[in-house]
C-alpha positions as a Markdown table, in Angstrom:
| # | Residue | x | y | z |
|---|---|---|---|---|
| 1 | Met | 0.1 | 11.5 | -19.9 |
| 2 | Thr | 0.7 | 13.7 | -17.3 |
| 3 | Glu | 3.8 | 15.2 | -17.0 |
| 4 | Tyr | 5.9 | 14.1 | -13.8 |
| 5 | Lys | 6.4 | 17.2 | -11.7 |
| 6 | Pro | 8.2 | 16.0 | -8.3 |
| 7 | Ile | 7.7 | 18.0 | -5.0 |
| 8 | Thr | 10.5 | 19.1 | -3.1 |
| 9 | Lys | 8.3 | 20.1 | -0.1 |
| 10 | Leu | 5.0 | 19.2 | 0.9 |
| 11 | Ala | 3.9 | 23.0 | 0.7 |
| 12 | Asp | 4.1 | 22.1 | -2.9 |
| 13 | Leu | 1.0 | 20.2 | -2.7 |
| 14 | Pro | -2.3 | 21.7 | -3.4 |
| 15 | Glu | -4.7 | 23.1 | -0.8 |
| 16 | Glu | -7.9 | 21.3 | -1.5 |
| 17 | Asp | -8.4 | 17.9 | -0.1 |
| 18 | Leu | -10.4 | 15.5 | -2.8 |
| 19 | Phe | -10.9 | 13.2 | 0.3 |
| 20 | Ala | -12.8 | 15.5 | 2.6 |
| 21 | Ser | -13.1 | 15.5 | 6.1 |
| 22 | Gly | -16.2 | 13.7 | 8.0 |
| 23 | His | -15.9 | 10.2 | 6.8 |
| 24 | Arg | -16.6 | 7.5 | 9.5 |
| 25 | Leu | -13.1 | 5.9 | 9.4 |
| 26 | Cys | -11.7 | 5.3 | 13.0 |
| 27 | Ser | -9.0 | 8.0 | 14.5 |
| 28 | Gly | -5.7 | 7.3 | 13.2 |
| 29 | Cys | -7.0 | 5.1 | 10.3 |
| 30 | Gly | -4.0 | 4.3 | 7.8 |
| 31 | Pro | -6.2 | 3.9 | 5.0 |
| 32 | Gly | -7.8 | 7.1 | 5.3 |
| 33 | Ile | -4.4 | 8.7 | 5.1 |
| 34 | Val | -3.4 | 7.0 | 2.2 |
| 35 | Ala | -6.6 | 8.1 | 0.7 |
| 36 | Arg | -5.8 | 12.0 | 1.1 |
| 37 | Leu | -2.2 | 11.6 | 0.5 |
| 38 | Thr | -3.0 | 10.1 | -3.0 |
| 39 | Met | -5.7 | 12.8 | -4.0 |
| 40 | Leu | -3.2 | 15.8 | -2.7 |
| 41 | Ala | -0.5 | 13.8 | -4.9 |
| 42 | Cys | -2.8 | 14.1 | -8.0 |
| 43 | Gln | -1.9 | 16.9 | -10.5 |
| 44 | Glu | -5.4 | 16.0 | -12.3 |
| 45 | Arg | -8.6 | 15.1 | -11.1 |
| 46 | Pro | -8.6 | 11.5 | -11.2 |
| 47 | Ile | -11.5 | 8.7 | -11.6 |
| 48 | Val | -11.6 | 6.5 | -8.4 |
| 49 | Val | -12.1 | 3.1 | -8.4 |
| 50 | Asn | -12.5 | 1.5 | -5.0 |
| 51 | Ala | -13.0 | -2.0 | -3.9 |
| 52 | Thr | -14.9 | -3.3 | -0.9 |
| 53 | Gly | -13.3 | -2.5 | 2.5 |
| 54 | Cys | -12.8 | -0.4 | 5.3 |
| 55 | Leu | -11.9 | 3.1 | 3.1 |
| 56 | Glu | -15.4 | 2.1 | 0.8 |
| 57 | Val | -17.5 | 1.6 | 3.6 |
| 58 | Ala | -16.8 | 4.3 | 6.0 |
| 59 | Ser | -16.1 | 6.9 | 3.1 |
| 60 | Thr | -19.2 | 6.7 | 1.6 |
| 61 | Ile | -22.1 | 6.1 | 4.0 |
| 62 | Tyr | -25.3 | 7.0 | 2.1 |
| 63 | Pro | -26.3 | 9.5 | 1.3 |
| 64 | Tyr | -22.9 | 10.9 | 2.0 |
| 65 | Thr | -19.4 | 10.8 | 0.6 |
| 66 | Ala | -15.9 | 12.1 | 1.3 |
| 67 | Trp | -15.1 | 11.8 | -2.2 |
| 68 | Lys | -15.1 | 15.0 | -4.4 |
| 69 | Val | -14.0 | 13.3 | -7.6 |
| 70 | Pro | -15.8 | 10.5 | -9.6 |
| 71 | Trp | -16.0 | 7.3 | -7.5 |
| 72 | Val | -17.3 | 3.9 | -8.0 |
| 73 | His | -17.5 | 1.2 | -5.5 |
| 74 | Val | -16.8 | -2.1 | -7.0 |
| 75 | Thr | -16.4 | -6.1 | -5.4 |
| 76 | Phe | -13.7 | -7.1 | -3.7 |
| 77 | Glu | -12.4 | -9.0 | -6.7 |
| 78 | Asn | -12.8 | -6.7 | -9.6 |
| 79 | Ala | -11.3 | -3.3 | -8.9 |
| 80 | Ala | -8.6 | -3.6 | -11.6 |
| 81 | Ala | -10.9 | -5.2 | -14.2 |
| 82 | Val | -13.5 | -2.1 | -13.5 |
| 83 | Ala | -10.3 | 0.4 | -13.7 |
| 84 | Ser | -9.3 | -1.3 | -17.0 |
| 85 | Gly | -12.9 | -0.6 | -18.5 |
| 86 | Ile | -13.2 | 3.1 | -17.5 |
| 87 | Ser | -9.4 | 3.6 | -18.9 |
| 88 | Glu | -10.4 | 2.0 | -22.2 |
| 89 | Ala | -13.5 | 4.3 | -22.5 |
| 90 | Leu | -11.9 | 6.9 | -21.8 |
| 91 | Asp | -9.2 | 6.3 | -24.6 |
| 92 | Lys | -11.9 | 5.8 | -26.8 |
| 93 | Leu | -14.2 | 9.1 | -25.9 |
| 94 | Gln | -10.8 | 10.9 | -26.3 |
| 95 | Lys | -9.9 | 9.6 | -29.8 |
| 96 | Glu | -13.7 | 10.5 | -31.0 |
| 97 | Gly | -13.1 | 14.1 | -29.6 |
| 98 | Arg | -15.6 | 13.7 | -26.8 |
| 99 | Asn | -13.6 | 13.8 | -23.6 |
| 100 | Lys | -10.0 | 13.9 | -22.4 |
| 101 | Met | -8.2 | 11.3 | -20.7 |
| 102 | Ala | -8.4 | 11.6 | -17.0 |
| 103 | Pro | -6.2 | 9.5 | -14.5 |
| 104 | Val | -7.7 | 6.4 | -13.3 |
| 105 | Ile | -6.9 | 5.0 | -9.6 |
| 106 | Ala | -8.0 | 1.8 | -8.6 |
| 107 | Leu | -7.7 | 1.2 | -4.4 |
| 108 | Gly | -8.0 | -1.9 | -2.6 |
| 109 | Gly | -7.1 | -3.1 | 0.6 |
| 110 | Asp | -4.6 | -6.2 | 1.2 |
| 111 | Gly | -7.7 | -8.8 | 1.3 |
| 112 | Gly | -9.0 | -7.1 | -1.7 |
| 113 | Thr | -5.5 | -7.2 | -3.6 |
| 114 | Phe | -3.4 | -9.7 | -2.3 |
| 115 | Asp | -6.0 | -12.5 | -2.1 |
| 116 | Ile | -9.4 | -12.1 | -3.6 |
| 117 | Gly | -8.5 | -9.5 | -6.5 |
| 118 | Ile | -5.2 | -10.9 | -7.7 |
| 119 | Gln | -6.4 | -12.7 | -10.5 |
| 120 | Ala | -8.2 | -9.5 | -12.0 |
| 121 | Leu | -5.0 | -7.3 | -11.2 |
| 122 | Ser | -3.1 | -9.7 | -12.8 |
| 123 | Gly | -5.1 | -9.8 | -15.7 |
| 124 | Ala | -5.3 | -6.2 | -16.0 |
| 125 | Leu | -1.1 | -5.9 | -15.7 |
| 126 | Glu | -0.8 | -8.1 | -18.8 |
| 127 | Arg | -3.2 | -6.4 | -20.9 |
| 128 | Gly | -1.4 | -3.3 | -20.1 |
| 129 | His | -4.3 | -0.8 | -19.6 |
| 130 | Arg | -3.4 | 2.4 | -18.2 |
| 131 | Phe | -4.2 | 3.2 | -14.4 |
| 132 | Leu | -2.8 | 3.1 | -11.0 |
| 133 | Tyr | -3.4 | 0.4 | -8.6 |
| 134 | Ile | -2.7 | 1.2 | -5.1 |
| 135 | Cys | -2.9 | -1.4 | -2.4 |
| 136 | Tyr | -3.6 | 0.3 | 1.0 |
| 137 | Asp | -2.1 | -2.5 | 3.0 |
| 138 | Asn | -3.2 | -3.0 | 6.7 |
| 139 | Glu | -2.2 | -6.5 | 6.9 |
| 140 | Gly | -5.8 | -8.3 | 7.4 |
| 141 | Tyr | -9.4 | -8.4 | 6.7 |
| 142 | Met | -10.1 | -5.7 | 9.1 |
| 143 | Asn | -13.4 | -4.8 | 7.9 |
| 144 | Thr | -14.9 | -8.0 | 8.4 |
| 145 | Gly | -13.4 | -8.9 | 11.9 |
| 146 | Ile | -9.7 | -8.7 | 11.7 |
| 147 | Gln | -8.8 | -12.1 | 10.1 |
| 148 | Arg | -5.4 | -13.0 | 8.5 |
| 149 | Ser | -4.6 | -12.2 | 5.1 |
| 150 | Ser | -1.5 | -13.2 | 2.9 |
| 151 | Ala | -0.4 | -9.8 | 3.7 |
| 152 | Thr | -0.6 | -10.6 | 7.6 |
| 153 | Pro | 3.2 | -10.8 | 8.9 |
| 154 | Phe | 4.6 | -13.9 | 10.4 |
| 155 | Gly | 3.7 | -14.2 | 14.0 |
| 156 | Ala | 0.9 | -12.0 | 14.2 |
| 157 | Ser | -2.2 | -12.5 | 16.0 |
| 158 | Thr | -5.6 | -12.2 | 14.6 |
| 159 | Thr | -9.4 | -13.8 | 15.0 |
| 160 | Thr | -8.4 | -16.7 | 12.3 |
| 161 | Ser | -4.6 | -17.0 | 13.3 |
| 162 | Pro | -4.9 | -16.4 | 16.9 |
| 163 | Ala | -1.8 | -16.6 | 19.4 |
| 164 | Gly | -2.2 | -19.2 | 21.9 |
| 165 | Lys | -1.5 | -22.6 | 23.2 |
| 166 | Val | -1.7 | -24.1 | 19.4 |
| 167 | Ile | 0.4 | -21.5 | 17.6 |
| 168 | Pro | 2.1 | -18.6 | 18.2 |
| 169 | Gly | 0.4 | -16.5 | 15.6 |
| 170 | Lys | 0.1 | -16.7 | 11.7 |
| 171 | Gln | 2.7 | -19.3 | 10.7 |
| 172 | Glu | 3.3 | -18.2 | 7.1 |
| 173 | Trp | 5.7 | -15.4 | 6.0 |
| 174 | Lys | 3.9 | -12.1 | 3.9 |
| 175 | Lys | 3.2 | -12.5 | 0.4 |
| 176 | Asp | 5.7 | -10.7 | -1.8 |
| 177 | Leu | 3.1 | -8.9 | -3.7 |
| 178 | Val | 5.6 | -6.1 | -5.3 |
| 179 | Gly | 7.8 | -9.1 | -6.8 |
| 180 | Ile | 4.4 | -10.8 | -8.3 |
| 181 | Val | 3.4 | -7.2 | -9.9 |
| 182 | Ala | 6.8 | -6.5 | -11.2 |
| 183 | Ala | 7.1 | -9.8 | -12.8 |
| 184 | His | 4.1 | -8.4 | -15.2 |
| 185 | His | 7.2 | -6.1 | -16.8 |
| 186 | Ile | 5.0 | -3.1 | -15.8 |
| 187 | Pro | 6.5 | 0.3 | -16.1 |
| 188 | Tyr | 6.7 | 1.2 | -12.3 |
| 189 | Ala | 5.7 | -0.5 | -9.2 |
| 190 | Ala | 6.7 | 0.8 | -5.6 |
| 191 | Thr | 6.4 | 0.4 | -2.1 |
| 192 | Ala | 5.5 | 3.6 | 0.3 |
| 193 | Thr | 4.6 | 4.6 | 3.8 |
| 194 | Leu | 2.3 | 7.4 | 5.0 |
| 195 | Ala | 5.3 | 8.2 | 7.3 |
| 196 | Tyr | 7.3 | 9.5 | 4.4 |
| 197 | Gln | 4.4 | 12.0 | 2.6 |
| 198 | Arg | 7.1 | 13.7 | -0.1 |
| 199 | Asp | 8.3 | 10.2 | -0.9 |
| 200 | Tyr | 4.6 | 8.9 | -1.2 |
| 201 | Ala | 3.4 | 11.8 | -3.1 |
| 202 | Asn | 6.0 | 11.8 | -5.6 |
| 203 | Lys | 5.6 | 7.8 | -6.5 |
| 204 | Val | 2.0 | 8.7 | -7.0 |
| 205 | Arg | 2.9 | 11.3 | -9.5 |
| 206 | Lys | 5.1 | 9.3 | -11.2 |
| 207 | Ala | 3.1 | 6.3 | -11.4 |
| 208 | Leu | 0.5 | 8.3 | -12.9 |
| 209 | Ser | 3.3 | 9.9 | -15.6 |
| 210 | Tyr | 3.2 | 6.3 | -17.3 |
| 211 | Asn | 1.1 | 5.2 | -20.5 |
| 212 | Gly | 0.5 | 1.8 | -19.1 |
| 213 | Pro | -0.3 | -0.1 | -15.6 |
| 214 | Thr | 1.2 | 1.2 | -12.4 |
| 215 | Phe | 1.2 | -0.1 | -9.0 |
| 216 | Ile | 1.8 | 1.2 | -5.6 |
| 217 | His | 2.2 | -1.1 | -2.5 |
| 218 | Ala | 1.2 | 1.4 | 0.7 |
| 219 | Leu | 1.3 | 0.3 | 4.2 |
| 220 | Ala | -1.5 | 1.7 | 5.9 |
| 221 | Pro | -1.5 | 0.8 | 9.6 |
| 222 | Cys | -4.7 | -0.3 | 11.5 |
| 223 | Thr | -5.2 | 0.9 | 15.1 |
| 224 | Leu | -7.8 | -1.4 | 15.9 |
| 225 | Gly | -6.4 | -4.5 | 14.2 |
| 226 | Trp | -2.8 | -4.0 | 15.1 |
| 227 | Gly | -3.5 | -2.8 | 18.5 |
| 228 | Tyr | -2.0 | 0.6 | 19.2 |
| 229 | Asp | -3.3 | 4.3 | 20.1 |
| 230 | Pro | -4.5 | 6.3 | 17.3 |
| 231 | Ser | -2.1 | 8.5 | 17.8 |
| 232 | Leu | 0.9 | 6.7 | 16.9 |
| 233 | Thr | 0.0 | 5.8 | 13.3 |
| 234 | Val | 2.5 | 7.8 | 11.5 |
| 235 | Ala | 4.8 | 6.8 | 14.2 |
| 236 | Ile | 4.5 | 3.4 | 13.5 |
| 237 | Ser | 4.6 | 3.7 | 9.6 |
| 238 | Arg | 8.2 | 5.5 | 10.1 |
| 239 | Leu | 9.3 | 2.8 | 12.3 |
| 240 | Ala | 8.4 | 0.4 | 10.0 |
| 241 | Ala | 11.0 | 1.6 | 7.2 |
| 242 | Glu | 13.5 | 2.4 | 10.0 |
| 243 | Thr | 13.5 | -1.1 | 11.0 |
| 244 | Arg | 13.8 | -2.3 | 7.3 |
| 245 | Phe | 10.6 | -4.4 | 8.2 |
| 246 | Phe | 8.7 | -2.5 | 5.3 |
| 247 | Pro | 11.7 | -1.8 | 2.9 |
| 248 | Leu | 11.0 | 1.3 | 0.5 |
| 249 | Phe | 12.0 | 1.1 | -3.1 |
| 250 | Glu | 10.8 | 1.7 | -6.5 |
| 251 | Ile | 11.2 | -0.8 | -9.6 |
| 252 | Glu | 11.0 | 1.8 | -12.7 |
| 253 | Asn | 11.5 | 0.0 | -16.3 |
| 254 | Gly | 12.8 | -3.0 | -14.6 |
| 255 | Ala | 15.1 | -1.5 | -12.6 |
| 256 | Leu | 15.1 | -1.5 | -8.6 |
| 257 | Lys | 16.2 | 1.4 | -6.8 |
| 258 | Met | 15.9 | 1.8 | -2.8 |
| 259 | Thr | 14.1 | 5.5 | -2.0 |
| 260 | Met | 14.9 | 5.4 | 1.7 |
| 261 | Arg | 18.1 | 3.2 | 3.0 |
| 262 | Phe | 18.7 | 3.7 | 6.8 |
| 263 | Pro | 21.9 | 2.8 | 6.9 |
| 264 | Lys | 21.8 | 2.4 | 11.2 |
| 265 | Pro | 18.4 | 0.7 | 11.2 |
| 266 | Lys | 16.6 | 0.4 | 14.4 |
| 267 | Pro | 16.2 | -3.4 | 15.7 |
| 268 | Met | 12.9 | -4.9 | 14.3 |
| 269 | Asp | 11.8 | -5.4 | 17.6 |
| 270 | Glu | 11.0 | -2.1 | 18.3 |
| 271 | Tyr | 8.6 | -1.8 | 15.3 |
| 272 | Val | 6.8 | -5.2 | 17.0 |
| 273 | Lys | 6.6 | -4.1 | 20.4 |
| 274 | Thr | 4.3 | -1.0 | 19.6 |
| 275 | Gln | 1.5 | -3.3 | 18.5 |
| 276 | Arg | -1.1 | -5.9 | 20.6 |
| 277 | Arg | -1.1 | -8.2 | 17.6 |
| 278 | Phe | 2.8 | -9.2 | 18.3 |
| 279 | Ala | 2.5 | -8.9 | 22.3 |
| 280 | His | 3.0 | -12.7 | 22.7 |
| 281 | Leu | 6.1 | -13.0 | 20.9 |
| 282 | Phe | 7.7 | -11.3 | 24.0 |
| 283 | Lys | 7.3 | -14.2 | 25.9 |
| 284 | Pro | 10.0 | -16.4 | 26.9 |
| 285 | Glu | 8.8 | -19.3 | 24.8 |
| 286 | Asn | 8.6 | -17.1 | 21.7 |
| 287 | Gln | 11.6 | -15.4 | 21.3 |
| 288 | His | 12.7 | -17.6 | 18.8 |
| 289 | Ile | 10.0 | -16.3 | 16.8 |
| 290 | Leu | 11.5 | -12.6 | 17.1 |
| 291 | Lys | 14.9 | -14.0 | 16.0 |
| 292 | Gln | 13.1 | -15.5 | 13.1 |
| 293 | Ile | 11.5 | -12.3 | 12.1 |
| 294 | Gln | 14.8 | -10.3 | 12.5 |
| 295 | Gln | 16.6 | -12.8 | 10.3 |
| 296 | Asn | 14.0 | -13.0 | 7.4 |
| 297 | Val | 13.7 | -8.8 | 7.6 |
| 298 | Asp | 18.0 | -8.7 | 7.2 |
| 299 | Glu | 18.0 | -11.4 | 4.1 |
| 300 | Asn | 15.1 | -9.6 | 2.5 |
| 301 | Trp | 17.0 | -6.4 | 2.7 |
| 302 | Glu | 20.3 | -7.8 | 1.5 |
| 303 | Arg | 18.4 | -9.5 | -1.2 |
| 304 | Leu | 16.8 | -6.1 | -2.3 |
| 305 | Leu | 20.3 | -4.6 | -2.4 |
| 306 | Arg | 21.9 | -7.5 | -4.7 |
| 307 | Ile | 18.7 | -6.8 | -6.9 |
| 308 | Glu | 19.7 | -3.3 | -6.8 |
| 309 | Ala | 23.4 | -3.6 | -8.0 |
| 310 | Ala | 22.2 | -6.0 | -10.3 |
| 311 | Gly | 20.8 | -3.3 | -12.7 |
| 312 | Lys | 17.6 | -4.6 | -14.3 |
| 313 | Val | 15.3 | -7.0 | -12.5 |
| 314 | Phe | 13.5 | -8.0 | -15.6 |
């Protein structure tokens, strides 16, 4: 295991970028920032397993690659399974004195994690393999045409849940993936966003210090699918936390702890009004949906505080 060494300031991070410039990701791409922060946070060079998606496609256009570490592309559905195999192979080689252990990190988008890859993820967590799974969540199938996923927020407009006369955007609430993951009794699970870089880096380091499966749900805005100017990616990520739309917490050995509290949160509509996918909600006929979303945000925050106060989650 790698000893957890938290950083107190961003200057403590290494200077070398293991996720290099020159990739083909969009300007302001959230997943690209998540990948870079993840690599900077690592205390040892990891082996990266990358599910099909925006990050995989745009960072490894043949014959080029943005990755300066061992990296493997896998299909949508089996990132966790492949990471499990690599972890077990490394363990065997170490026991035979033929190699040393290295951190194993699986990266998958919300489509490949919330939906297509959840079976392999659940199996890997249940078996207890040592690896970190990071879901970079841009809340839709952005690589294939901005279709809705089970991570897409209630009310958001996508190409398969278009806001119009029939429906005012997606009609289902976002799946509680961290709750599902934590129910596997793994040692560490957390939420994070790229706006709070020290918080993100320390969560990556803490996750990699455990001898078992760990998970980070990272909000990763998509300038194309969400509809905003590329310069606003970090600001929008910050607003997601400041409005409590995307709470930041960790579940360590069964106990939940809020890592950012925001005692005076900003109104939820300050976050949603920054994105074209929610523009229809500000029409008079859809004002009730904004109220529903604010109520859900408030209730979820209170739920998390009750869980924190109760001590152990599981």
